[in-house]
């Protein structure tokens, strides 16, 4: 039950008192308190997303000229931007563990099972849930969002 609903319904950690919170984000996952490999903060994750959105918009602008006065053109532009954002997010995250925005902010996605690559299925689920926003915004005591818990990943610092 705890795996599906998240750690917030799983009760206390084994060997811990019921009111004993973790001392730092990622402690229960065996991650360091700070530095390389520690859980990334929400600010760097949000900034990475904004950078990815800007990159997708700029790439789309190379092929479709945005015209704020023309509704049909802007609808087409926005749809193509979403598609470009999906590619910019899924492909690099699948194979390298980070998007351009994540790279710029010094964070990456890591699998909890220790595998090197996030993989395409996990990256697609992460992108789809990020698009919905709510699952990406709600985090537990370890700093993991719903999309991290669903895909068995955690966002950590690279530097």
Coordinates of N, CA, C and O in Angstrom, one line a residue:
X1 N 0.8 -1.2 0.0 CA 0.0 0.0 0.0 C 0.9 1.3 0.0 O 0.6 2.2 -0.7
X2 N 1.9 1.3 0.8 CA 2.7 2.5 0.9 C 3.4 2.8 -0.4 O 3.6 4.0 -0.8
X3 N 3.8 1.8 -1.2 CA 4.4 2.1 -2.5 C 3.5 2.9 -3.5 O 4.0 3.7 -4.2
X4 N 2.2 2.5 -3.5 CA 1.3 3.2 -4.4 C 0.9 4.6 -3.9 O 0.9 5.5 -4.6
X5 N 0.6 4.7 -2.6 CA 0.1 6.0 -2.0 C 1.2 6.9 -1.7 O 0.9 8.1 -1.5
X6 N 2.4 6.4 -1.6 CA 3.5 7.3 -1.2 C 3.9 7.1 0.3 O 3.2 6.5 1.1
X7 N 5.0 7.7 0.6 CA 5.5 7.5 2.0 C 4.7 8.2 3.0 O 4.8 7.9 4.2
X8 N 3.9 9.2 2.6 CA 3.2 9.9 3.6 C 2.1 9.1 4.3 O 1.5 9.5 5.3
X9 N 1.7 7.9 3.7 CA 0.7 7.1 4.3 C 1.4 5.8 4.9 O 0.7 4.9 5.4
X10 N 2.6 5.7 4.8 CA 3.3 4.4 5.1 C 3.5 4.2 6.6 O 3.9 3.2 7.0
X11 N 3.4 5.3 7.4 CA 3.6 5.2 8.8 C 5.1 5.4 9.1 O 5.9 5.9 8.3
X12 N 5.5 5.2 10.3 CA 6.9 5.5 10.7 C 7.9 4.5 10.1 O 7.6 3.4 9.7
X13 N 9.1 5.0 10.0 CA 10.2 4.2 9.5 C 10.5 3.1 10.5 O 10.3 3.2 11.7
X14 N 10.9 1.9 10.0 CA 11.3 0.8 10.9 C 12.5 1.3 11.8 O 13.4 1.9 11.4
X15 N 12.3 1.1 13.1 CA 13.3 1.5 14.1 C 13.3 2.9 14.5 O 14.2 3.4 15.2
X16 N 12.3 3.7 14.0 CA 12.2 5.1 14.4 C 10.9 5.3 15.2 O 9.9 4.6 15.1
X17 N 10.9 6.3 16.0 CA 9.7 6.7 16.8 C 8.7 7.3 15.8 O 9.1 7.8 14.7
X18 N 7.5 7.2 16.2 CA 6.4 7.7 15.3 C 6.6 9.2 15.0 O 6.2 9.6 13.9
X19 N 7.1 10.0 15.9 CA 7.2 11.4 15.6 C 8.6 11.8 15.2 O 9.0 13.0 15.2
X20 N 9.5 10.8 14.9 CA 10.9 11.1 14.5 C 11.0 11.4 13.0 O 11.1 10.4 12.2
X21 N 11.1 12.7 12.6 CA 11.2 12.9 11.2 C 12.6 12.7 10.7 O 13.6 12.7 11.6
X22 N 12.8 12.6 9.4 CA 14.2 12.4 8.9 C 15.0 13.7 9.2 O 14.4 14.8 9.3
X23 N 16.3 13.5 9.5 CA 17.1 14.7 9.8 C 17.4 15.6 8.6 O 17.6 16.8 8.7
X24 N 17.4 15.0 7.4 CA 17.5 15.8 6.1 C 16.8 15.1 5.0 O 16.5 13.9 5.1
X25 N 16.5 15.8 3.9 CA 15.9 15.2 2.8 C 16.8 14.1 2.2 O 18.0 14.4 1.9
X26 N 16.3 13.0 2.0 CA 17.0 11.9 1.4 C 17.7 11.0 2.3 O 18.4 10.0 1.9
X27 N 17.6 11.2 3.6 CA 18.3 10.4 4.6 C 17.8 9.0 4.5 O 18.6 8.0 4.6
X28 N 16.5 8.8 4.4 CA 15.9 7.4 4.3 C 16.3 6.7 3.0 O 16.3 5.5 3.0
X29 N 16.8 7.5 2.0 CA 17.2 6.9 0.8 C 18.7 6.6 0.8 O 19.2 6.1 -0.2
X30 N 19.4 7.0 1.8 CA 20.8 6.8 1.9 C 21.6 7.9 1.2 O 22.8 7.6 0.8
X31 N 21.0 9.0 0.9 CA 21.7 10.1 0.2 C 22.4 11.1 1.2 O 21.9 11.2 2.3
X32 N 23.4 11.7 0.8 CA 24.1 12.7 1.7 C 23.2 13.9 2.0 O 22.3 14.2 1.2
X33 N 23.6 14.6 3.1 CA 22.8 15.7 3.5 C 23.0 16.9 2.5 O 22.0 17.6 2.2
X34 N 24.2 17.1 2.0 CA 24.5 18.2 1.1 C 25.6 17.8 0.1 O 26.2 16.8 0.3
X35 N 25.7 18.6 -0.9 CA 26.7 18.4 -1.9 C 26.3 17.4 -3.0 O 25.1 17.2 -3.2
X36 N 27.2 16.9 -3.8 CA 26.9 16.0 -4.9 C 26.2 14.8 -4.4 O 26.6 14.1 -3.5
X37 N 25.1 14.5 -5.1 CA 24.3 13.3 -4.7 C 23.2 13.5 -3.7 O 22.4 12.6 -3.4
X38 N 23.1 14.7 -3.2 CA 22.0 15.1 -2.2 C 20.8 15.4 -3.0 O 20.8 15.8 -4.2
X39 N 19.6 15.4 -2.4 CA 18.4 15.7 -3.0 C 18.3 17.1 -3.4 O 18.7 18.0 -2.7
X40 N 17.9 17.4 -4.7 CA 17.8 18.7 -5.2 C 16.6 19.5 -4.6 O 15.6 18.9 -4.4
X41 N 16.8 20.8 -4.5 CA 15.7 21.6 -3.9 C 14.7 21.9 -5.0 O 14.9 21.7 -6.2
X42 N 13.5 22.4 -4.5 CA 12.4 22.7 -5.4 C 12.8 23.9 -6.3 O 12.3 24.0 -7.5
X43 N 13.6 24.9 -5.9 CA 13.9 26.0 -6.7 C 14.7 25.6 -7.9 O 14.4 26.1 -9.0
X44 N 15.7 24.8 -7.8 CA 16.5 24.4 -8.9 C 15.7 23.5 -9.9 O 15.8 23.6 -11.1
X45 N 14.7 22.7 -9.3 CA 13.9 21.9 -10.2 C 12.9 22.9 -11.0 O 12.8 22.6 -12.2
X46 N 12.4 23.9 -10.4 CA 11.5 24.8 -11.1 C 12.3 25.6 -12.1 O 11.8 25.8 -13.2
X47 N 13.4 26.1 -11.7 CA 14.3 26.8 -12.7 C 14.6 26.0 -13.9 O 14.6 26.4 -15.1
X48 N 15.0 24.7 -13.7 CA 15.2 23.8 -14.8 C 14.1 23.6 -15.7 O 14.2 23.6 -16.9
X49 N 12.9 23.5 -15.1 CA 11.6 23.4 -16.0 C 11.4 24.7 -16.8 O 11.1 24.6 -18.0
X50 N 11.6 25.8 -16.2 CA 11.5 27.1 -16.9 C 12.5 27.2 -18.1 O 12.1 27.6 -19.2
X51 N 13.7 26.8 -17.8 CA 14.7 26.8 -18.9 C 14.3 25.9 -20.0 O 14.4 26.2 -21.2
X52 N 13.8 24.7 -19.6 CA 13.4 23.7 -20.7 C 12.2 24.3 -21.5 O 12.2 24.1 -22.7
X53 N 11.3 25.0 -20.9 CA 10.2 25.6 -21.6 C 10.7 26.7 -22.5 O 10.2 26.8 -23.6
X54 N 11.7 27.5 -22.1 CA 12.2 28.6 -22.9 C 13.0 27.9 -24.1 O 12.8 28.4 -25.2
X55 N 13.7 26.9 -23.9 CA 14.5 26.2 -24.9 C 13.5 25.7 -26.0 O 13.7 25.8 -27.2
X56 N 12.4 25.0 -25.5 CA 11.4 24.5 -26.4 C 10.7 25.6 -27.2 O 10.5 25.5 -28.4
X57 N 10.5 26.7 -26.6 CA 9.8 27.9 -27.3 C 10.8 28.4 -28.3 O 10.4 28.8 -29.5
X58 N 12.0 28.6 -28.0 CA 13.0 29.1 -28.9 C 13.2 28.2 -30.1 O 13.3 28.6 -31.3
X59 N 13.3 26.9 -29.9 CA 13.4 25.9 -31.0 C 12.2 25.9 -31.9 O 12.3 25.8 -33.1
X60 N 11.0 26.0 -31.3 CA 9.8 26.1 -32.1 C 9.8 27.4 -32.9 O 9.3 27.4 -34.1
X61 N 10.3 28.5 -32.4 CA 10.4 29.8 -33.1 C 11.2 29.7 -34.3 O 11.1 30.5 -35.2
X62 N 12.1 28.7 -34.4 CA 12.9 28.6 -35.6 C 12.1 28.1 -36.8 O 12.5 28.4 -37.9
X63 N 11.0 27.4 -36.5 CA 10.1 26.9 -37.6 C 8.8 27.6 -37.7 O 8.2 27.6 -38.8
X64 N 8.3 28.1 -36.7 CA 7.0 28.8 -36.7 C 7.1 30.1 -36.1 O 7.5 30.3 -34.9
X65 N 6.8 31.2 -36.9 CA 7.0 32.5 -36.3 C 5.7 32.8 -35.5 O 4.6 32.8 -36.0
X66 N 5.9 33.1 -34.2 CA 4.8 33.5 -33.3 C 4.2 34.8 -33.7 O 4.9 35.8 -34.0
X67 N 2.9 34.9 -33.8 CA 2.2 36.1 -34.1 C 1.1 36.3 -33.1 O 0.1 35.6 -33.2
X68 N 1.3 37.2 -32.2 CA 0.4 37.4 -31.1 C -1.0 37.8 -31.5 O -2.0 37.7 -30.8
X69 N -1.1 38.4 -32.7 CA -2.4 38.9 -33.2 C -3.2 37.8 -33.9 O -4.4 38.0 -34.1
X70 N -2.6 36.7 -34.3 CA -3.2 35.7 -35.0 C -3.4 34.5 -34.1 O -2.5 33.7 -33.7
X71 N -4.7 34.2 -33.7 CA -5.0 33.2 -32.7 C -4.7 31.8 -33.3 O -4.1 30.9 -32.6
X72 N -5.0 31.5 -34.5 CA -4.7 30.2 -35.1 C -3.2 29.9 -35.2 O -2.8 28.8 -34.9
X73 N -2.4 30.9 -35.5 CA -1.0 30.7 -35.5 C -0.4 30.4 -34.1 O 0.4 29.6 -33.9
X74 N -0.9 31.2 -33.1 CA -0.5 31.0 -31.8 C -0.9 29.6 -31.2 O -0.2 29.0 -30.5
X75 N -2.1 29.1 -31.6 CA -2.5 27.8 -31.2 C -1.6 26.7 -31.8 O -1.2 25.8 -31.1
X76 N -1.3 26.9 -33.0 CA -0.3 26.0 -33.7 C 1.0 26.0 -33.0 O 1.7 25.0 -32.7
X77 N 1.5 27.3 -32.8 CA 2.8 27.5 -32.1 C 2.8 26.8 -30.8 O 3.8 26.1 -30.4
X78 N 1.8 27.0 -30.0 CA 1.7 26.4 -28.6 C 1.7 24.9 -28.7 O 2.4 24.2 -27.9
X79 N 1.0 24.3 -29.6 CA 0.9 22.8 -29.7 C 2.3 22.3 -30.1 O 2.8 21.3 -29.6
X80 N 2.9 22.9 -31.1 CA 4.3 22.5 -31.5 C 5.3 22.7 -30.3 O 6.2 21.9 -30.1
X81 N 5.1 23.8 -29.6 CA 6.0 24.0 -28.4 C 5.9 22.9 -27.4 O 6.9 22.4 -26.8
X82 N 4.7 22.4 -27.1 CA 4.5 21.3 -26.2 C 5.2 20.1 -26.7 O 5.8 19.3 -26.0
X83 N 5.0 19.8 -28.0 CA 5.7 18.6 -28.6 C 7.2 18.7 -28.5 O 7.9 17.7 -28.2
X84 N 7.7 19.9 -28.8 CA 9.2 20.1 -28.7 C 9.6 19.9 -27.3 O 10.7 19.3 -27.0
X85 N 8.9 20.5 -26.3 CA 9.2 20.4 -24.9 C 9.3 18.9 -24.5 O 10.1 18.5 -23.8
X86 N 8.3 18.1 -25.0 CA 8.3 16.7 -24.7 C 9.5 16.0 -25.2 O 10.1 15.2 -24.4
X87 N 9.9 16.3 -26.4 CA 11.2 15.7 -26.9 C 12.4 16.2 -26.2 O 13.2 15.4 -25.8
X88 N 12.5 17.5 -25.9 CA 13.6 18.0 -25.2 C 13.7 17.5 -23.7 O 14.8 17.4 -23.2
X89 N 12.6 17.1 -23.2 CA 12.5 16.5 -21.8 C 12.8 15.0 -21.8 O 13.6 14.5 -21.0
X90 N 12.1 14.3 -22.7 CA 12.1 12.8 -22.6 C 13.4 12.3 -23.1 O 14.1 11.4 -22.5
X91 N 13.9 12.7 -24.3 CA 15.1 12.1 -24.9 C 16.4 12.2 -24.0 O 17.0 11.2 -23.7
X92 N 16.7 13.5 -23.6 CA 17.9 13.6 -22.8 C 17.8 12.9 -21.4 O 18.7 12.3 -20.9
X93 N 16.6 13.1 -20.8 CA 16.4 12.5 -19.5 C 16.5 10.9 -19.6 O 17.0 10.3 -18.6
X94 N 16.0 10.4 -20.7 CA 16.1 8.9 -20.8 C 17.5 8.4 -20.8 O 17.8 7.4 -20.2
X95 N 18.4 9.0 -21.6 CA 19.7 8.5 -21.8 C 20.8 9.1 -21.0 O 21.8 8.5 -20.7
X96 N 20.6 10.4 -20.6 CA 21.7 11.1 -19.8 C 21.3 11.4 -18.4 O 22.1 11.7 -17.6
X97 N 20.0 11.4 -18.1 CA 19.5 11.6 -16.7 C 19.2 13.1 -16.5 O 18.9 13.4 -15.3
X98 N 19.3 13.9 -17.5 CA 19.0 15.3 -17.2 C 18.5 16.0 -18.5 O 18.8 15.5 -19.6
X99 N 17.7 17.0 -18.4 CA 17.3 17.8 -19.5 C 18.2 19.0 -19.7 O 19.1 19.2 -18.8
X100 N 18.1 19.8 -20.7 CA 19.0 21.0 -20.8 C 18.8 21.9 -19.6 O 19.8 22.5 -19.1
X101 N 17.6 22.1 -19.1 CA 17.4 22.9 -17.9 C 18.0 22.3 -16.7 O 18.6 23.1 -15.8
X102 N 17.9 21.0 -16.5 CA 18.5 20.4 -15.4 C 20.0 20.5 -15.4 O 20.7 20.7 -14.4
X103 N 20.6 20.3 -16.6 CA 22.0 20.5 -16.7 C 22.5 21.9 -16.3 O 23.5 22.0 -15.6
X104 N 21.7 22.9 -16.8 CA 22.1 24.3 -16.5 C 22.0 24.6 -15.0 O 22.8 25.4 -14.4
X105 N 21.1 23.9 -14.3 CA 20.9 24.1 -12.8 C 21.7 23.1 -12.0 O 21.7 23.2 -10.8
X106 N 22.4 22.2 -12.6 CA 23.3 21.2 -11.9 C 22.5 20.1 -11.2 O 23.0 19.7 -10.1
X107 N 21.4 19.7 -11.8 CA 20.7 18.6 -11.1 C 20.5 17.5 -12.2 O 20.6 17.7 -13.4
X108 N 20.1 16.3 -11.7 CA 19.8 15.2 -12.6 C 18.9 14.2 -12.0 O 18.7 14.2 -10.7
X109 N 18.3 13.3 -12.8 CA 17.4 12.3 -12.3 C 18.2 11.0 -12.1 O 19.0 10.6 -13.0
X110 N 18.0 10.4 -11.0 CA 18.7 9.1 -10.7 C 17.7 8.1 -10.3 O 16.7 8.4 -9.6
X111 N 17.9 6.9 -10.7 CA 17.0 5.8 -10.3 C 17.5 5.2 -9.0 O 18.6 5.1 -8.7
X112 N 16.5 4.9 -8.2 CA 16.7 4.3 -6.8 C 17.3 2.9 -6.9 O 18.0 2.5 -5.9
X113 N 17.1 2.2 -7.9 CA 17.6 0.8 -8.0 C 19.1 0.8 -8.5 O 19.6 -0.3 -8.6
X114 N 19.7 2.0 -8.7 CA 21.1 2.0 -9.1 C 21.4 1.9 -10.5 O 22.6 2.0 -10.9
X115 N 20.4 1.7 -11.4 CA 20.6 1.6 -12.8 C 21.2 3.0 -13.4 O 20.9 4.0 -12.8
X116 N 22.0 2.9 -14.4 CA 22.6 4.1 -15.0 C 21.7 5.0 -15.7 O 21.7 6.2 -15.6
X117 N 20.8 4.4 -16.5 CA 19.9 5.2 -17.4 C 18.5 5.2 -16.8 O 18.0 4.2 -16.2
X118 N 17.8 6.4 -16.9 CA 16.4 6.5 -16.4 C 15.5 5.6 -17.3 O 14.6 4.9 -16.8
X119 N 15.8 5.6 -18.6 CA 15.0 4.8 -19.5 C 13.8 5.6 -20.1 O 13.2 6.5 -19.5
X120 N 13.4 5.2 -21.3 CA 12.3 5.9 -22.0 C 11.0 5.8 -21.3 O 10.3 6.9 -21.1
X121 N 10.5 4.7 -20.8 CA 9.2 4.6 -20.1 C 9.1 5.5 -18.9 O 8.1 6.3 -18.7
X122 N 10.2 5.5 -18.1 CA 10.2 6.4 -16.9 C 10.2 7.9 -17.3 O 9.5 8.7 -16.7
X123 N 11.0 8.2 -18.3 CA 11.1 9.6 -18.7 C 9.7 10.1 -19.3 O 9.4 11.2 -19.1
X124 N 9.0 9.2 -20.0 CA 7.7 9.6 -20.6 C 6.7 9.8 -19.4 O 6.0 10.8 -19.4
X125 N 6.7 9.0 -18.4 CA 5.8 9.1 -17.3 C 6.2 10.4 -16.6 O 5.3 11.2 -16.2
X126 N 7.4 10.7 -16.4 CA 7.9 11.9 -15.7 C 7.4 13.2 -16.4 O 6.9 14.1 -15.9
X127 N 7.6 13.1 -17.8 CA 7.2 14.3 -18.6 C 5.7 14.5 -18.5 O 5.2 15.6 -18.4
X128 N 4.9 13.4 -18.6 CA 3.4 13.5 -18.6 C 3.0 14.0 -17.3 O 2.1 14.9 -17.3
X129 N 3.5 13.6 -16.2 CA 3.1 14.1 -14.9 C 3.6 15.5 -14.6 O 2.9 16.3 -13.9
X130 N 4.7 15.9 -15.2 CA 5.2 17.2 -15.1 C 4.2 18.2 -15.8 O 3.9 19.3 -15.3
X131 N 3.7 17.7 -16.9 CA 2.8 18.5 -17.7 C 1.5 18.8 -16.9 O 1.0 19.9 -17.0
X132 N 1.1 17.8 -16.1 CA -0.1 18.0 -15.3 C 0.2 19.0 -14.1 O -0.7 19.6 -13.6
X133 N 1.4 19.1 -13.7 CA 2.0 20.0 -12.7 C 1.7 19.6 -11.2 O 2.6 19.6 -10.5
X134 N 0.5 19.2 -10.8 CA 0.2 18.9 -9.4 C 1.1 17.8 -8.9 O 1.7 17.9 -7.9
X135 N 1.3 16.6 -9.7 CA 2.1 15.6 -9.1 C 3.6 16.0 -9.0 O 4.3 15.5 -8.1
X136 N 4.0 17.0 -9.8 CA 5.4 17.4 -9.7 C 5.6 18.4 -8.5 O 6.7 18.6 -8.0
X137 N 4.5 19.0 -8.1 CA 4.6 20.1 -7.1 C 4.5 19.5 -5.6 O 5.1 20.1 -4.7
X138 N 3.9 18.4 -5.5 CA 3.7 17.9 -4.1 C 4.8 17.0 -3.8 O 5.1 16.0 -4.5
X139 N 5.5 17.3 -2.7 CA 6.7 16.5 -2.3 C 6.5 15.9 -0.9 O 5.8 16.5 0.0
X140 N 7.3 14.9 -0.6 CA 7.3 14.3 0.8 C 8.5 14.8 1.5 O 9.2 15.7 1.1
X141 N 8.7 14.2 2.7 CA 9.9 14.6 3.6 C 11.2 14.4 2.9 O 12.2 15.0 3.3
X142 N 11.3 13.5 2.0 CA 12.6 13.2 1.3 C 12.8 14.1 0.1 O 13.8 14.0 -0.6
X143 N 11.8 15.0 -0.2 CA 12.0 15.9 -1.3 C 11.6 15.3 -2.7 O 11.9 15.8 -3.7
X144 N 10.9 14.1 -2.6 CA 10.5 13.4 -3.8 C 9.1 13.7 -4.1 O 8.2 13.7 -3.3
X145 N 8.8 14.1 -5.4 CA 7.4 14.4 -5.8 C 6.7 13.1 -6.2 O 7.3 12.0 -6.2
X146 N 5.4 13.2 -6.5 CA 4.7 12.0 -6.9 C 5.3 11.4 -8.1 O 5.3 10.2 -8.2
X147 N 5.8 12.2 -9.0 CA 6.3 11.6 -10.3 C 7.6 10.8 -9.9 O 7.9 9.8 -10.6
X148 N 8.4 11.3 -9.0 CA 9.6 10.6 -8.6 C 9.2 9.2 -7.9 O 9.8 8.2 -8.2
X149 N 8.2 9.3 -7.1 CA 7.8 8.0 -6.4 C 7.2 7.0 -7.3 O 7.4 5.8 -7.2
X150 N 6.4 7.5 -8.3 CA 5.8 6.6 -9.2 C 6.8 5.9 -10.2 O 6.7 4.8 -10.5
X151 N 7.9 6.6 -10.5 CA 8.9 6.1 -11.4 C 10.1 5.5 -10.7 O 11.1 5.1 -11.4
X152 N 10.2 5.6 -9.4 CA 11.3 5.0 -8.7 C 12.6 5.8 -8.9 O 13.7 5.3 -9.0
X153 N 12.4 7.1 -8.9 CA 13.6 8.0 -9.2 C 13.7 9.1 -8.1 O 12.8 9.2 -7.3
X154 N 14.8 9.8 -8.1 CA 15.0 11.0 -7.2 C 15.8 12.0 -8.0 O 16.7 11.6 -8.8
X155 N 15.6 13.3 -7.8 CA 16.4 14.3 -8.4 C 17.5 14.7 -7.5 O 17.2 15.1 -6.3
X156 N 18.7 14.6 -7.9 CA 19.9 14.9 -7.1 C 20.7 15.9 -7.7 O 20.7 16.2 -8.9
X157 N 21.6 16.5 -6.9 CA 22.6 17.5 -7.3 C 23.7 16.8 -8.1 O 24.2 15.8 -7.6
X158 N 24.2 17.5 -9.1 CA 25.4 17.0 -9.9 C 26.6 17.7 -9.4 O 27.8 17.2 -9.7
X159 N 26.5 18.9 -8.9 CA 27.7 19.7 -8.5 C 27.4 20.5 -7.2 O 26.3 20.6 -6.7

